[in-house]
mmCIF file with all atom_site columns, C-alpha atoms in Angstrom:
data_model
loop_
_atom_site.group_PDB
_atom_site.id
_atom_site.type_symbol
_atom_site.label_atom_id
_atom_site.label_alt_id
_atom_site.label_comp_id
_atom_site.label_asym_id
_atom_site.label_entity_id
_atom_site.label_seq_id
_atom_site.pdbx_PDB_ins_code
_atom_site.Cartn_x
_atom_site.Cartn_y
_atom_site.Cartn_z
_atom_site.occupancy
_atom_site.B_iso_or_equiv
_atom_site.pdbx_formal_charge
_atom_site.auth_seq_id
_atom_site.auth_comp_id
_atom_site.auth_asym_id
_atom_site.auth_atom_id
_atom_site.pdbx_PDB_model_num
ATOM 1   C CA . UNK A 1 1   ? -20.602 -22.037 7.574   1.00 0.00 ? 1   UNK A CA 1
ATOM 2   C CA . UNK A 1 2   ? -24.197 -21.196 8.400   1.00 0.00 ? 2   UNK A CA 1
ATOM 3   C CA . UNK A 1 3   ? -25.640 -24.261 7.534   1.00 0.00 ? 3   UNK A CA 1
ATOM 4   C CA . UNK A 1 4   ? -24.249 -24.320 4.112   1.00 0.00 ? 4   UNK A CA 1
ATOM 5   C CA . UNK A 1 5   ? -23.564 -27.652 2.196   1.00 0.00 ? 5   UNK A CA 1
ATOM 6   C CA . UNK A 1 6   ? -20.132 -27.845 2.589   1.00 0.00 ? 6   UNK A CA 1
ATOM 7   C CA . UNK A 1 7   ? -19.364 -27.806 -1.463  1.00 0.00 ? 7   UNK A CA 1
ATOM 8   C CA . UNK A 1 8   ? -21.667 -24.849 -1.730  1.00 0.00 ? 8   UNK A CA 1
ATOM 9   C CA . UNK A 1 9   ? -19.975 -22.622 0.821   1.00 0.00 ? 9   UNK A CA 1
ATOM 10  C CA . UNK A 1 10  ? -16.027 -24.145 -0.565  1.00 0.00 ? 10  UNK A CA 1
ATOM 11  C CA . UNK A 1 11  ? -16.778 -22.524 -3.907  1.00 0.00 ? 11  UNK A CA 1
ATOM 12  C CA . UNK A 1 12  ? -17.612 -19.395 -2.513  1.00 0.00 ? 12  UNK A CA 1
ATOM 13  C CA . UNK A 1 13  ? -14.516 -19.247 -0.875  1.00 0.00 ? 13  UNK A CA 1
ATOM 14  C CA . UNK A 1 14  ? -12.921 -20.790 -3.928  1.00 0.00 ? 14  UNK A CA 1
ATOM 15  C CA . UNK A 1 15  ? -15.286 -18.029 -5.789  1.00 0.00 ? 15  UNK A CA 1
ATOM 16  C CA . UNK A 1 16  ? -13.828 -14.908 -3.222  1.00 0.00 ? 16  UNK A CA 1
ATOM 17  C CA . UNK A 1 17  ? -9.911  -16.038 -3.646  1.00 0.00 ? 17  UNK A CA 1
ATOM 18  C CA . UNK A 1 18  ? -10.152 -15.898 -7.070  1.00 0.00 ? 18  UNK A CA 1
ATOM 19  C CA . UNK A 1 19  ? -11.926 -12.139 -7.154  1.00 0.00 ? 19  UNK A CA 1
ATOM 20  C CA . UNK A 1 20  ? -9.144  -11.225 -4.351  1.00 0.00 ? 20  UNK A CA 1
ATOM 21  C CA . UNK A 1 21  ? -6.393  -12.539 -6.907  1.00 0.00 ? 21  UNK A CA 1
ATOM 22  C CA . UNK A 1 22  ? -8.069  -10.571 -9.619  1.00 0.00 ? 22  UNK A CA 1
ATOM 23  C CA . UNK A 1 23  ? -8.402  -7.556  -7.435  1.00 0.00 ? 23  UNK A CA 1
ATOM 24  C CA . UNK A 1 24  ? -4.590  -7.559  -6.464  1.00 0.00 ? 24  UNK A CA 1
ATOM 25  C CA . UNK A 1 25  ? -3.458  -8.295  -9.868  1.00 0.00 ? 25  UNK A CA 1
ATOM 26  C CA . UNK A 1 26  ? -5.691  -4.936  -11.483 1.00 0.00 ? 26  UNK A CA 1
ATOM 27  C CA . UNK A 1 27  ? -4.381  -3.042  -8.461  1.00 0.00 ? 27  UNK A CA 1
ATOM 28  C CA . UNK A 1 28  ? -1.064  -4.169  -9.231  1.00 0.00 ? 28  UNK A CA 1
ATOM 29  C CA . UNK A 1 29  ? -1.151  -2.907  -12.913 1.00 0.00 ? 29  UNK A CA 1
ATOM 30  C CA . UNK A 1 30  ? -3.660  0.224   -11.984 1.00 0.00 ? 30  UNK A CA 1
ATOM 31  C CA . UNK A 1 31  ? 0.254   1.080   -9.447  1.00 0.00 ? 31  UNK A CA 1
ATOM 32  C CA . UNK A 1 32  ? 2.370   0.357   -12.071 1.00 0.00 ? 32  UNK A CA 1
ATOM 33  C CA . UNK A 1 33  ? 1.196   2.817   -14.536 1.00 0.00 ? 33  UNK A CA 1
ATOM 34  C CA . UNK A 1 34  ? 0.459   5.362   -12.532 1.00 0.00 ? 34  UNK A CA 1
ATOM 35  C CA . UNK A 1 35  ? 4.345   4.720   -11.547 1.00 0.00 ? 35  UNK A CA 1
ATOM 36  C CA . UNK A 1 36  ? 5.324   4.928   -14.905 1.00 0.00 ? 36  UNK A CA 1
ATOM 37  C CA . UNK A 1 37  ? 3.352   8.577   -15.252 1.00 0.00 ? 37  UNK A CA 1
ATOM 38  C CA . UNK A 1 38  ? 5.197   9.457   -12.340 1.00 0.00 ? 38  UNK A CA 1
ATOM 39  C CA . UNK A 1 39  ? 8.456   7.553   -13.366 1.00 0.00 ? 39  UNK A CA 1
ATOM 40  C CA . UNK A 1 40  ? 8.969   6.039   -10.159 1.00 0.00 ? 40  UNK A CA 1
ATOM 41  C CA . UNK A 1 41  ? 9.587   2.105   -9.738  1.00 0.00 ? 41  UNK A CA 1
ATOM 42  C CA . UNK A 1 42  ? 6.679   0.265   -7.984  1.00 0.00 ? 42  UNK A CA 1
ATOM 43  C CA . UNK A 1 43  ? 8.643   -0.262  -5.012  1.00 0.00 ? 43  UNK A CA 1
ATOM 44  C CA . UNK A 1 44  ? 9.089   3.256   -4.654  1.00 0.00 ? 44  UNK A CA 1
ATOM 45  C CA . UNK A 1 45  ? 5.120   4.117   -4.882  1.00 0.00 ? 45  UNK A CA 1
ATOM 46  C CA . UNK A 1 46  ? 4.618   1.622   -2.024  1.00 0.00 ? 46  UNK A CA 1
ATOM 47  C CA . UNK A 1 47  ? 7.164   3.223   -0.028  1.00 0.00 ? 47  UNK A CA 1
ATOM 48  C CA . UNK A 1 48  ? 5.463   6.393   -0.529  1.00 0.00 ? 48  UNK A CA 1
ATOM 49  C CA . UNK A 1 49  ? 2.280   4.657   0.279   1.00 0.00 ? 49  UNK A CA 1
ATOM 50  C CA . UNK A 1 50  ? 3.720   3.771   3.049   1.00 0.00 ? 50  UNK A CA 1
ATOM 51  C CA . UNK A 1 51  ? 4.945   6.927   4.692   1.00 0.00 ? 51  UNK A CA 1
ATOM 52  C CA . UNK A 1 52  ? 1.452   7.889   3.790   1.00 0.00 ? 52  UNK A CA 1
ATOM 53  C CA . UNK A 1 53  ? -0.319  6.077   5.661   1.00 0.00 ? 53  UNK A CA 1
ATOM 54  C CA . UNK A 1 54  ? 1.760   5.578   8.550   1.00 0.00 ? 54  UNK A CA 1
ATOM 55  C CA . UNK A 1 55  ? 3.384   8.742   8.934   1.00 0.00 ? 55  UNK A CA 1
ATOM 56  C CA . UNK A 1 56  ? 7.121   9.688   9.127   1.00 0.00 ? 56  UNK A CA 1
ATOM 57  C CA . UNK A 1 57  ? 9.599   6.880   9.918   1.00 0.00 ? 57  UNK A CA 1
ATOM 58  C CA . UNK A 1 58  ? 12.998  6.139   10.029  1.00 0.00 ? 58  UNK A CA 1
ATOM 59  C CA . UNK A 1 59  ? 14.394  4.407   6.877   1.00 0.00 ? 59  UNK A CA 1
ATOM 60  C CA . UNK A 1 60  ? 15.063  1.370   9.362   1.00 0.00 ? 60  UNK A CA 1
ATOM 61  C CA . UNK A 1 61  ? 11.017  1.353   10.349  1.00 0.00 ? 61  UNK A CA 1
ATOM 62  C CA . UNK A 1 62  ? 10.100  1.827   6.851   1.00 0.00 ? 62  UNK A CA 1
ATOM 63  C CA . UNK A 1 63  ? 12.447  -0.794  5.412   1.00 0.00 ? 63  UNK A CA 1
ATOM 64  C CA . UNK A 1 64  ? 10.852  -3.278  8.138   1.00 0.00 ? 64  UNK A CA 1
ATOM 65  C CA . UNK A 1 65  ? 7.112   -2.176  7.081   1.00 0.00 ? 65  UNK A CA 1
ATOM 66  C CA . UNK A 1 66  ? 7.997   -2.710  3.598   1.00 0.00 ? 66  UNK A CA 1
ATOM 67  C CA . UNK A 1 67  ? 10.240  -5.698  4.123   1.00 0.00 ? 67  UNK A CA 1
ATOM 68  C CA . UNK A 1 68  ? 13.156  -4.997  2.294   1.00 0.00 ? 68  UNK A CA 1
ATOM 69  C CA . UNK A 1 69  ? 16.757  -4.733  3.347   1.00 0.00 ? 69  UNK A CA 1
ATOM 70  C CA . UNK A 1 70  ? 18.047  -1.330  4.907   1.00 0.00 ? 70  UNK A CA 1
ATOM 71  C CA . UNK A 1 71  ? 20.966  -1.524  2.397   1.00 0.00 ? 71  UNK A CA 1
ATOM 72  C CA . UNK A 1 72  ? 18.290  -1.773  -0.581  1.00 0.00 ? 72  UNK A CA 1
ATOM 73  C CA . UNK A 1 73  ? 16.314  1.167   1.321   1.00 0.00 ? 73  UNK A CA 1
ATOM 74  C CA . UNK A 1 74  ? 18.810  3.629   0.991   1.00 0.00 ? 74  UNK A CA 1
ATOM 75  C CA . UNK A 1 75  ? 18.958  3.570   -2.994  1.00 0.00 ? 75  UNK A CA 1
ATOM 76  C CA . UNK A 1 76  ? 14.862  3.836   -2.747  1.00 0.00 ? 76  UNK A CA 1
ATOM 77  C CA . UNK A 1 77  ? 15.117  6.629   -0.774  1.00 0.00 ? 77  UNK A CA 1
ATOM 78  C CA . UNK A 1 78  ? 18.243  8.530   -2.549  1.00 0.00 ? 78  UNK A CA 1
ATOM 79  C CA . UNK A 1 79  ? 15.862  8.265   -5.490  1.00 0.00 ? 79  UNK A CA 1
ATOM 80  C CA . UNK A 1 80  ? 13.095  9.489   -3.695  1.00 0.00 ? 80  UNK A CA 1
ATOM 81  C CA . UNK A 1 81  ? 14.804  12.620  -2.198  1.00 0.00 ? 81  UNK A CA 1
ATOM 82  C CA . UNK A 1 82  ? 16.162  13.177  -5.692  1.00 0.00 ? 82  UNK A CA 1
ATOM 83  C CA . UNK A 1 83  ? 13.101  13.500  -7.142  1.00 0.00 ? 83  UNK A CA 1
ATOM 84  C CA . UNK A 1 84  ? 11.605  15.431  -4.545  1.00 0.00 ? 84  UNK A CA 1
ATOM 85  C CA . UNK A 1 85  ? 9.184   12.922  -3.106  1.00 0.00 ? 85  UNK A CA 1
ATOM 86  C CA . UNK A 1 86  ? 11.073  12.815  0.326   1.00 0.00 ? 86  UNK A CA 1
ATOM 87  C CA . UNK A 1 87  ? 12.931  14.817  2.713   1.00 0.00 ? 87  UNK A CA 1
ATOM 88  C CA . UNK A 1 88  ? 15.756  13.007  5.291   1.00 0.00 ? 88  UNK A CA 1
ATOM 89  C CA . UNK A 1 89  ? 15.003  15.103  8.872   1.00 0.00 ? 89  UNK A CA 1
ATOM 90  C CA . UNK A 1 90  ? 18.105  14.620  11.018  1.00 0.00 ? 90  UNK A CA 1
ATOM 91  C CA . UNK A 1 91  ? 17.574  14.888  14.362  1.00 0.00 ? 91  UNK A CA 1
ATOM 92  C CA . UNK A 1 92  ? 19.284  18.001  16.175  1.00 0.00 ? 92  UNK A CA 1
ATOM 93  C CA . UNK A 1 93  ? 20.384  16.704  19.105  1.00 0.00 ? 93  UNK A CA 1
ATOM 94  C CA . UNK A 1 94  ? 21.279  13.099  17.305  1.00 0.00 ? 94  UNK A CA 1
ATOM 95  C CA . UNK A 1 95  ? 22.957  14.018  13.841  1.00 0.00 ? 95  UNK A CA 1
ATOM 96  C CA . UNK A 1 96  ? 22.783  10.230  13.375  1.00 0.00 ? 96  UNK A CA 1
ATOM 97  C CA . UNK A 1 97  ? 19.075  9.860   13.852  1.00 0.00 ? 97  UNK A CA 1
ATOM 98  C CA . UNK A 1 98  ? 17.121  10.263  10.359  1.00 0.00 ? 98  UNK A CA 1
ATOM 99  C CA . UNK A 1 99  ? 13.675  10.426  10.003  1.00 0.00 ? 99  UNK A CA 1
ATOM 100 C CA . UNK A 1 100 ? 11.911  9.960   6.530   1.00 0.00 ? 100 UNK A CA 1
ATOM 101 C CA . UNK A 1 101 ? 9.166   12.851  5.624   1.00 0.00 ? 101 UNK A CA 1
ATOM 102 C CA . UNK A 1 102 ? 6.664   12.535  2.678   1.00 0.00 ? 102 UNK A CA 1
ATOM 103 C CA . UNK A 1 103 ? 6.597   15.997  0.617   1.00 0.00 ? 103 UNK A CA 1
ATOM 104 C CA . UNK A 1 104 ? 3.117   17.388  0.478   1.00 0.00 ? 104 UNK A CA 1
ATOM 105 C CA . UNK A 1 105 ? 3.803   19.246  -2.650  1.00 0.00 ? 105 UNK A CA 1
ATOM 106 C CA . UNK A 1 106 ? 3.780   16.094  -4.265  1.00 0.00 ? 106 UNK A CA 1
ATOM 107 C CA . UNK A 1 107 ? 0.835   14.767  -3.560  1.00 0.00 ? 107 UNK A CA 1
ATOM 108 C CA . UNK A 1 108 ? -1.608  15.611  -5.433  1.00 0.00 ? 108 UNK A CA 1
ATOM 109 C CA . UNK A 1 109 ? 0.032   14.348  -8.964  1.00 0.00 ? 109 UNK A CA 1
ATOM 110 C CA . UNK A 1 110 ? -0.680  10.758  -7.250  1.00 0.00 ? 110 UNK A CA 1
ATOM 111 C CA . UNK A 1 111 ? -4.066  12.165  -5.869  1.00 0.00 ? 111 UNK A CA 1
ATOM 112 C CA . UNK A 1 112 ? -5.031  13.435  -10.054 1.00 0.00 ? 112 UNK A CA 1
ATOM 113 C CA . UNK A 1 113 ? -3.562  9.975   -11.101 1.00 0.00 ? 113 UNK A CA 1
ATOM 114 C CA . UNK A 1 114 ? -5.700  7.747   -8.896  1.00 0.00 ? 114 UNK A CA 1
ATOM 115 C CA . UNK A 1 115 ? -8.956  10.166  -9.199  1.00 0.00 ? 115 UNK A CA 1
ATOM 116 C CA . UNK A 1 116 ? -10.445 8.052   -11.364 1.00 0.00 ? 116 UNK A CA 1
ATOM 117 C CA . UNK A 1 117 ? -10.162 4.519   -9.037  1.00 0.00 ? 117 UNK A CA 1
ATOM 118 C CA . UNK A 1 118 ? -11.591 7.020   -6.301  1.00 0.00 ? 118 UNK A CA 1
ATOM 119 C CA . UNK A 1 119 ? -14.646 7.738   -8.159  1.00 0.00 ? 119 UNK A CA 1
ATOM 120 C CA . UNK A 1 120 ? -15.118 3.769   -9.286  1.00 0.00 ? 120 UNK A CA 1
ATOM 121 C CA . UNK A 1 121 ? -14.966 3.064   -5.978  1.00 0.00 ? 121 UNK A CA 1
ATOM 122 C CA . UNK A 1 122 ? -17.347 5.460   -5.078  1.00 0.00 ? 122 UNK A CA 1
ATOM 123 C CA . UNK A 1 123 ? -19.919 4.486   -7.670  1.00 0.00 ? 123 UNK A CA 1
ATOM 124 C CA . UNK A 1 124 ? -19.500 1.083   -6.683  1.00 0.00 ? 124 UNK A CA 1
ATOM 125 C CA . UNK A 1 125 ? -20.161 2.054   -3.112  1.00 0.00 ? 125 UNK A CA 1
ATOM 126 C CA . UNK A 1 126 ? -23.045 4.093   -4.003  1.00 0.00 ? 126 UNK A CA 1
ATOM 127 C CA . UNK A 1 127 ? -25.740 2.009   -3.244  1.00 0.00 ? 127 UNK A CA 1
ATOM 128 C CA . UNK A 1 128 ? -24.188 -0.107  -0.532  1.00 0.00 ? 128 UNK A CA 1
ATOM 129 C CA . UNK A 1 129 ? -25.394 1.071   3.297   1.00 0.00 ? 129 UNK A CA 1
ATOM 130 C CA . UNK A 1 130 ? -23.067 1.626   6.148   1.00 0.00 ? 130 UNK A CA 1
ATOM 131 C CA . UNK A 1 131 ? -23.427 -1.605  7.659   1.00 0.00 ? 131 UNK A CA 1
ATOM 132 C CA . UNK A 1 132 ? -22.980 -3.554  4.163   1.00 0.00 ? 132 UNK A CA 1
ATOM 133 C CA . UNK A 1 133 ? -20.024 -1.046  3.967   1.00 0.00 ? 133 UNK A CA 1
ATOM 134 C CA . UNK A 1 134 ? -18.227 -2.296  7.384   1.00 0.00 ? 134 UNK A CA 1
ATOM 135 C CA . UNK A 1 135 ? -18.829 -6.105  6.846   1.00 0.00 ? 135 UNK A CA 1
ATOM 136 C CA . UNK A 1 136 ? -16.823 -5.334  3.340   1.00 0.00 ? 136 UNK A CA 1
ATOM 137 C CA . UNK A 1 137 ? -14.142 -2.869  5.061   1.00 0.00 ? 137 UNK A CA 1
ATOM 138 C CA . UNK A 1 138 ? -13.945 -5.503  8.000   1.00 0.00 ? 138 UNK A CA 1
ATOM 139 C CA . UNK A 1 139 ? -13.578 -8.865  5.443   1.00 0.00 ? 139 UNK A CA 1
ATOM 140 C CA . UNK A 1 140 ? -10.859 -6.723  4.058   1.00 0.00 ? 140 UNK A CA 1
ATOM 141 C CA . UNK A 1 141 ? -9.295  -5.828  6.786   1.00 0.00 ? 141 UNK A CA 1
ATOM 142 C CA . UNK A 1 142 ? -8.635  -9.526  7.856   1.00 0.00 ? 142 UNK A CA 1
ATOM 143 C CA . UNK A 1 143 ? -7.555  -10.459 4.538   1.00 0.00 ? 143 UNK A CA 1
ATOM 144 C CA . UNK A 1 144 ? -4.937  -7.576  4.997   1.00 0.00 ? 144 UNK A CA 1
ATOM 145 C CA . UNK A 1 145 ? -3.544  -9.172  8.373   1.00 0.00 ? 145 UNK A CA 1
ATOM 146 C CA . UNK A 1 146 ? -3.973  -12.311 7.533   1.00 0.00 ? 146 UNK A CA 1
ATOM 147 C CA . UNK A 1 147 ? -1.566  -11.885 4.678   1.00 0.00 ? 147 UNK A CA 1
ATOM 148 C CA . UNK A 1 148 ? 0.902   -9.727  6.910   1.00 0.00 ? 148 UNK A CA 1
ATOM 149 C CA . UNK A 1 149 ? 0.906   -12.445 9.012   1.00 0.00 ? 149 UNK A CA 1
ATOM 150 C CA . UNK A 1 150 ? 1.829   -14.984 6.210   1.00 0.00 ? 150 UNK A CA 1
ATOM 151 C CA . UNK A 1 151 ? 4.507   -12.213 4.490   1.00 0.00 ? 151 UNK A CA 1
ATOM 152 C CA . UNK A 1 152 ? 5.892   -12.056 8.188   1.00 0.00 ? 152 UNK A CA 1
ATOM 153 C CA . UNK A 1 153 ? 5.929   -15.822 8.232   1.00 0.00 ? 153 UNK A CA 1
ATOM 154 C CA . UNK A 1 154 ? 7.532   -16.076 4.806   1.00 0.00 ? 154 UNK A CA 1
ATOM 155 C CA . UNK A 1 155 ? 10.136  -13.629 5.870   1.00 0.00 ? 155 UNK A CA 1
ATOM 156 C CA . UNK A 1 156 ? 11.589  -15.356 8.707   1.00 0.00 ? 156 UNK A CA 1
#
């Protein structure tokens, strides 16, 4: 606590919960309309957020990072091969073996849609320096795992 008065440094954290709730909640809507544009559900944009970021997995892996049932993973992803925002790569020498592939070609309707967050974010960073810039990345970066952790917990 640095030498804070304890009531002084509990309504800062009281004060940095509440903008993290507020953050999640605008990113929350922010997804859901840019699903709508794209007329995919919002589970299905974080599955594609996933595979984004994490690279090809199989729909087993990707049901696990997104913590839904395989069962309920195989309608998201029928949808999303429909609609041409996945491909299912069988293995060759293990038909059985499926691996889940983002489509490139796709990307950049969710890279137009989210253009303008991009460039918020960038004005916002604007006149922050690189070390103010890692203490912010960092503090979210534990926030992240922390709540991984908990959603992991919660799962059990």
């Amino acid at each position: 606590m640095n030498n804070v008065p304890e009531g002084r440094w509990r309504r800062g954290v009281v004060d940095v919960m509440g903008a993290l709730r507020e953050m999640n909640s605008q990113l929350s809507l922010l997804n859901h309309h840019v699903g709508l544009r794209l007329a995919l559900r919002d589970v299905d944009l974080d599955c594609i957020d996933l595979l984004a970021r994490n690279g090809s997995q199989s729909p087993t892996a990707l049901a696990r990072l997104a913590g839904l049932h395989p069962a309920t993973m195989t309608g998201i992803l029928d949808r999303l091969e429909r609609d041409g925002w996945v491909v299912r790569e069988r293995d060759q020498r293990d038909r059985r073996a499926v691996t889940i592939v983002l489509r490139p070609e796709r990307g950049g309707e969710l890279y137009r849609l989210f253009g303008g967050m991009r460039a918020a974010v960038d004005d916002i960073c604007a006149d922050l320096d690189p070390e103010q810039l890692a203490l912010i990345a960092g503090f979210l970066t534990q926030v992240a795992a922390a709540g991984g952790r908990e959603a992991e917990a919660l799962g059990q």
